[in-house]
Structures are given as C-alpha cells and as structure tokens.
C-alpha cells in the first residue's frame, strides 16, 4: 500500500510516516531552533564515520545543507548541518534515504554505443570520438542549427556555465535549454516582467517574520518539506502566522490554512485579478509605495475594474465570500510573504498569473522588508544555476540578449566575436528544440541529467521523436533511464557526492558540494565530460587560444565569478573556502561580503534599460516589447505593475472528458524516480501509480477508495489506484513520477497499451510568455479497468 | 463624398479587415497540422478580432452604416513567398498592418467629425491589432533562423 504522510507531532518520528519530524516551535522574530536530522546505514554510528564531506540537497529546490558520511570510501549516510541558515540541521525525508541510490547496483559505469540496434558497452574514447565525429559532420553539413542541448536542474553551476560556453561560443547554437523549462521558467519570466531581472526578492528567513503567508499553487509540504517545517514550527507557537492557500487540492498546507481557495483549474489569473480588484476597491493599496516605486498602476486598475467578487466567483467557482475573506487577510498586515510554484507555473496563463502575485505584493508595498516579499519558487535543486549560467538559453549572468552592450561584454569575457554568440532571437526553448528534432532540423540532441521520455508532456510523441533514426541522441545519466534506452550514445555520469561544485537554492543561497567518494567504474563528472568534448572539438577564442580556460570545478567557479561581476547575481566575493563554512546568499561582493538576505530593500529595481535582463513581453501573446518602447516607458528603477486579461483555457471539460486533470508530486519521490525509486524506504512508501478524486465524484462514477481505474485523456490512458481526497469537485490529480524502467515495458506502452506515466495524458501546449508546458491544464475521464 | 460616407468607408474598411483576420485565424486555429503556439495564441488573438468586429457592427448599426456580411476570403497579399511556418505568420503580419491603417482611418475620421464613441472605440481596439502585429513579428523573428538554415 501507499503511505499517507502524517503531520502528528511525535518524539521519535518514523520519518517515512512523519516526514516533517518533531516540532520546535518559535515565535515571530525569534531564531528558528536547530534540530539535527541524521540517517546512517544500519549498524553505523557517528563515531564510526571516517570523514564528512560538505554538501546540500540535490533532491528538491530547498538547498538543505548537510554533510555526507563516508566509511571505507562508500557513502554511508547524511547529517543535516546545524548552523546553516537554510535548514538549521533539518533534512527532507528524501535526503535522509536517497543517498543509497548512489550505491545502486545498476549504475552506469561505462559508456554505451548503439550497434545493430542494441546498446553495447564501449570505451570513453570510442564514445566521445563518435559524438565529436557526428558533431563535426553536422556542423559542416547544416551548421550549428542542427545541434541541440537539453540539460537539467540537477547539475552544478560550473557544469552549466561550461555547457553554456560550449553551446553558445564554441558551437554557436541557439538550441540550449534545461528541464527547468518544465519547472521554473515561469518563475524567471515573472521576475523579469515585474522587476527587470531574475533573482529571488525574498528569503526563507522571511517566514520567521511574516504575519500572513500566501501560497499560490505551492504545496510546500511536499515540494520543500524543510521550509514547511519552518512554517509548521511558527504555526505551533502562540503567535502563528495566518495562511492563505490557493490550490484546488486539499493539501497538507491547505489543512492549516486560515483561508483555502480552490479555484477551477485554468482560472488562476481570473482569481488573481479578483484579489487585486478587492485590494483596490477596499482601499488596501499602499499608494505611497506604489507612487514612489512602481509604474503602471492606472492601467492595472483599469484592467481589473470589472473583476468583482461576483465575476470571480462565476469563473473560478469560489464563493464571493471566500474571495472577500482572502482580500481581507492579504490587506491585514504589512508583513505579507507570498510564494508561488507549479500550481501557477504549469497552468494556463502561467506567467500572467505569477506576475499578478508580484503585482499583489507591490500594491501592498510588501517587499524588501523582514517578513514582506515574494518568492517565485523553483522546483529543482540547481534550477537557479541553470538560469544564472545561461544553460536555459538565456545569456549567462542574467544578460539581455537584445542589449548589444551585454552581448559585447560577454564576447570580451570569452574573447570571441560577438557574432559568434547567437543573440538574434529569443533562445530556443525546450518544447521548440523537441519540435525541431521531430521535424528533423535538429540532428543531434544531447540530453544531460534528465529524462524527457517520462517528464515531457504527451509521451507517445516524445518517444516517437526521440526514437527516430534521423536523430542522433546522446544521453548522459546515472542509470539506463527510459530516455537512455533510446540513445545512440550513453555517457555514464557522476553525481552528488562523487564530484565537486556549487549550487544555489530558491532563496539565492549558494552551497558547496564536495566530492566524498569516487564515482563508480568509469563514470565521470558532467564537467569532465563537457571539458573532454571541448578539448576534442578544439574550440578556440579569437586569438587562437583554447576557448575554455579552466580544467576543474574550482577554476570553472572562478571563471563563472568573473562572468557574474556587476550583474544582479554577483558571486565575486564567494570562494570554495568561504562556502565550506555554510551557505551564502548572492549577491556576495566586496560591499556585501557575507551575502544579501533580501533584494530591493531600498525600493529600487533592476529595470533600468542598461541593466534589465528583458524589455518584457506581451502577457497574452508573448510578443517582445522592443527596446525603444521600453526606453520610452522610462521605468528608471521602478518595478512594473503589469495587468493581463483572463482568457479561458483551450481544453475545457466536455462529454468525452468531463474532469479536469492536474499532475504533481509526492514527498517521497523526485522527478522520474531515478534515485528515489532505487531507495528501498522511499519506494516502499509510494510504490505505485495512483489517482486522487473527491469522494462525491467517485461515488457518482461508482468507484471507491483503492479501486483500480484507468484515467483517459485525448492523448493516452494510464492505470492507477484510486484515492479519495477532499479536493475540488471534478478535479483528478495524478503524480508525475512514475515511468517504465522498473516495469515490464521499459520502452513505454505501445499504441493501444495502457501506460502508467501521467504525461501519457498531458498535452503539447505551453505558456506563450515563459514557454513552460501546461501540464496542469487538461481534461480526462475515469473508467473501470477493462477486464 | 459626403461626411457620412467618410465614416462609412472607415467603418467598412476596419470591419472587413477584422473579418479577414478572423477568417485567417479560424483556419490556422483549426488546422491540427499547424504549429501549436500558432494554434494556441491564435485562439486568444482571434477573440480580440471577434470582439472588435462585433463592436464595429454595433456602432455601424447606430450610425446606419451597412457593412459587408458575405463570405470573406483571406487572400495572399503579394502571393505566397516564404517557406514553412513563415508564410502564415507573414499573412497575419500583413493583414494586421493593413488593419492598423484601417483603425488609423477610423480614429482620424472620428476626430475630424467629432464622434466621441467612435474615437473611443478606435483608441481601445487599435491596440489589439498592434498586439497581433507584434506577435507575428516576434514569431517570425524566432522561427526564421531555423527555417532559413534548413532550406
């Protein structure tokens, strides 16, 4: 059976059953007490550990600091780092157990090459020579437009920066993106739209000071369990913060809400416009802040003028009284912390709705002060670095591809001609990269540390396009994933604990993660693989010297620091030595040598045309705002209030598919279970696919708790076990983790076969602004299992 | 031409243009072979043209101007010249820029004749045409390097 996490307070918590552990209550403005979580292999105690390596979590975006225990050159456990600002010793249940997956017997230890239809073991020399030969051939025949890279939210900063340099200046391709497109592209875009640049305004420590925490599509209990522990510890004190939760599901967070709004999927922007209308109509706007620090107020007022509680009720299916209650809660304090995650990012009108949350905190003047701010969250552990280093296609250091000065600065840094760096169009986003591969104009796709054959929408299409003979697929991973099974070359990677580098969490905290043990067999760090490729390709700068001037993690980090100087994500005063003491928040400079807790404390934002990362986009169409228009608008350091009209979603329930379908996570798994599915405790806690539905809906269909059912959409069909949950009526939830590597059909279902991956059902559709796939916008029906 | 004829001309021109855009976008939105971003954003910007056309019809009725209501053809301004996805985007761009001129005429005649509600309509709806235009431009900018690199 599958466990349901319990929130009970217990002294000796079984952390599988009680994943948030015991409470350490604290009042507002006090320091969060320490609580050190540790898990060591059976029969090992702390005194037997040979050495500890500093690290942080690579299984979610919270960046919980920990030390990795090593005995006899094997990883034998983990211990939370007591002094670290992020977690103060605590660890997520995945971190406590999933280190075991490093030692899994089915790790890839040698490269593989497809020969006569099958994958066969090969030497590094053979594998890399083949990749280089293909790359050169494509460069000669079609040029750089034939090459695409799809990377991850789980590599390290140094690796992303190296990959970005290889793709942009080495090969000159615009086709580079990360799977962060599926998780945080909207966060980045929403921050650019409102504040001029990416960069998390607030800090986790704002939880310690907030009076109201408003969570928009953010099931923090399962996405960032340690941050939820921090909130739970405040909730257990005698001056608890009040929570506003916007989520169609009754999540563990919603259980603790003062107001829980359950909008109809696809209507987030309508709800946000209704809340903004309420603040404006109720006189709850900080007009002094708005006047001093923002631009666009009048247009926003006009945009939401008609979004009355009655209008909002009609569209979102939320009683007007609940909307009023939410408005009153939001307007009741100047210590308002708002957070946003996938419930908004993966839904219809993703960027517009997330920007509306920024509008909300700006209207309240709730930014840049303790307990007041907004956090556009990340889903993956190193997604922030994917964005900063330009492995998501943006230019490194949050540079603006439309700003000639920014491109020239980068060209000087890399000593290449500015024309060598593609900057003629927005970077090609992941969904478009896959489209080009489908159409055959991308001939080589190099996938590193991600598993699109399970994580992308509309999997039958993804499998078909990745399996085409015309596509040369390189996959770099730890295991033979569903994607690796389709590859022409498989490269065995080293992971967390087996290589060194830094990564940055969702509140800008940078942690060092040091190598604790050697990788298995001949597996290599992703950095070494990229450097080997670069050396074999013999990339040169404009003076004929090697383009890449570093040869290990620390020298790569020093190069990245130089790239970050003067940009919002300035790392210049960070060193590995400093990071060994604990996490530090960027910007970290000579002026701010211990890092920066929160941004925009003076009410000045990076919207100046010379500084900003983007001139903005039309929030309905995604059309770019041109530089001249942006300059004429003269934001001059003010934040931008941007309204947007609600539009109904493309796919709405009908007779064939009467239910709304949303997907999401469980606390026990990460991504496509590559590590957590190989961890006995986590796998036992959530071993099989399920579907959640309200009891009334289930009764209406003649189903009950535990019934095997099939969930069907216009794209596919999956089997799941039904769980009854008090979610919004008419809404089906599926976890997205389950794929096929541990089933009898590792390559996925054939046409007409029933699958189990939620993305069999999701549609190829994306937000036109952030290009994030809308995997939470679709419809389905539930059927009895065909006998 | 009488003064009323000038208003009627501008209204008919703007209305015919929005109907042309509607016809074009309906074709693209319902074409399953079309690129998904064009189909999806096409839905939203189609709604803008539908609204604009409806508003023009109301104001024309108030002013007793008869609008053309027969079948619309999209036409191919200067013929099909661009490959692949660039062609429909070019057609959107060209129709939108022609419609932008039409809204300019509506605004100018409304100002010259002092017709407040017509001026208000032109001010509000011209922006949607410009947004259609900018979208087509952005999409062409984004798609053209790959299309042209693989000709």
GROMACS .gro file of N, CA and C in nm, chain A residues 708 710 717 719 754 783-787:
model
   30
  708UNK      N    1  -0.895  -0.009  -0.865
  708UNK     CA    2  -0.810   0.012  -0.982
  708UNK      C    3  -0.892   0.079  -1.091
  710UNK      N    4  -0.875   0.330  -1.481
  710UNK     CA    5  -0.795   0.383  -1.590
  710UNK      C    6  -0.834   0.530  -1.610
  717UNK      N    7  -0.375   0.680  -2.201
  717UNK     CA    8  -0.451   0.608  -2.100
  717UNK      C    9  -0.351   0.550  -1.999
  719UNK      N   10  -0.314   0.342  -1.598
  719UNK     CA   11  -0.381   0.269  -1.491
  719UNK      C   12  -0.334   0.325  -1.357
  754UNK      N   13  -0.199   0.012  -2.218
  754UNK     CA   14  -0.223   0.106  -2.107
  754UNK      C   15  -0.089   0.138  -2.041
  783UNK      N   16  -1.231   0.552  -1.605
  783UNK     CA   17  -1.305   0.432  -1.644
  783UNK      C   18  -1.266   0.316  -1.554
  784UNK      N   19  -1.355   0.219  -1.549
  784UNK     CA   20  -1.319   0.095  -1.481
  784UNK      C   21  -1.211   0.026  -1.563
  785UNK      N   22  -1.126  -0.051  -1.495
  785UNK     CA   23  -1.022  -0.126  -1.565
  785UNK      C   24  -1.088  -0.229  -1.654
  786UNK      N   25  -1.048  -0.229  -1.781
  786UNK     CA   26  -1.105  -0.326  -1.874
  786UNK      C   27  -1.062  -0.465  -1.831
  787UNK      N   28  -1.158  -0.558  -1.821
  787UNK     CA   29  -1.121  -0.691  -1.771
  787UNK      C   30  -1.071  -0.777  -1.886
   0.00000   0.00000   0.00000
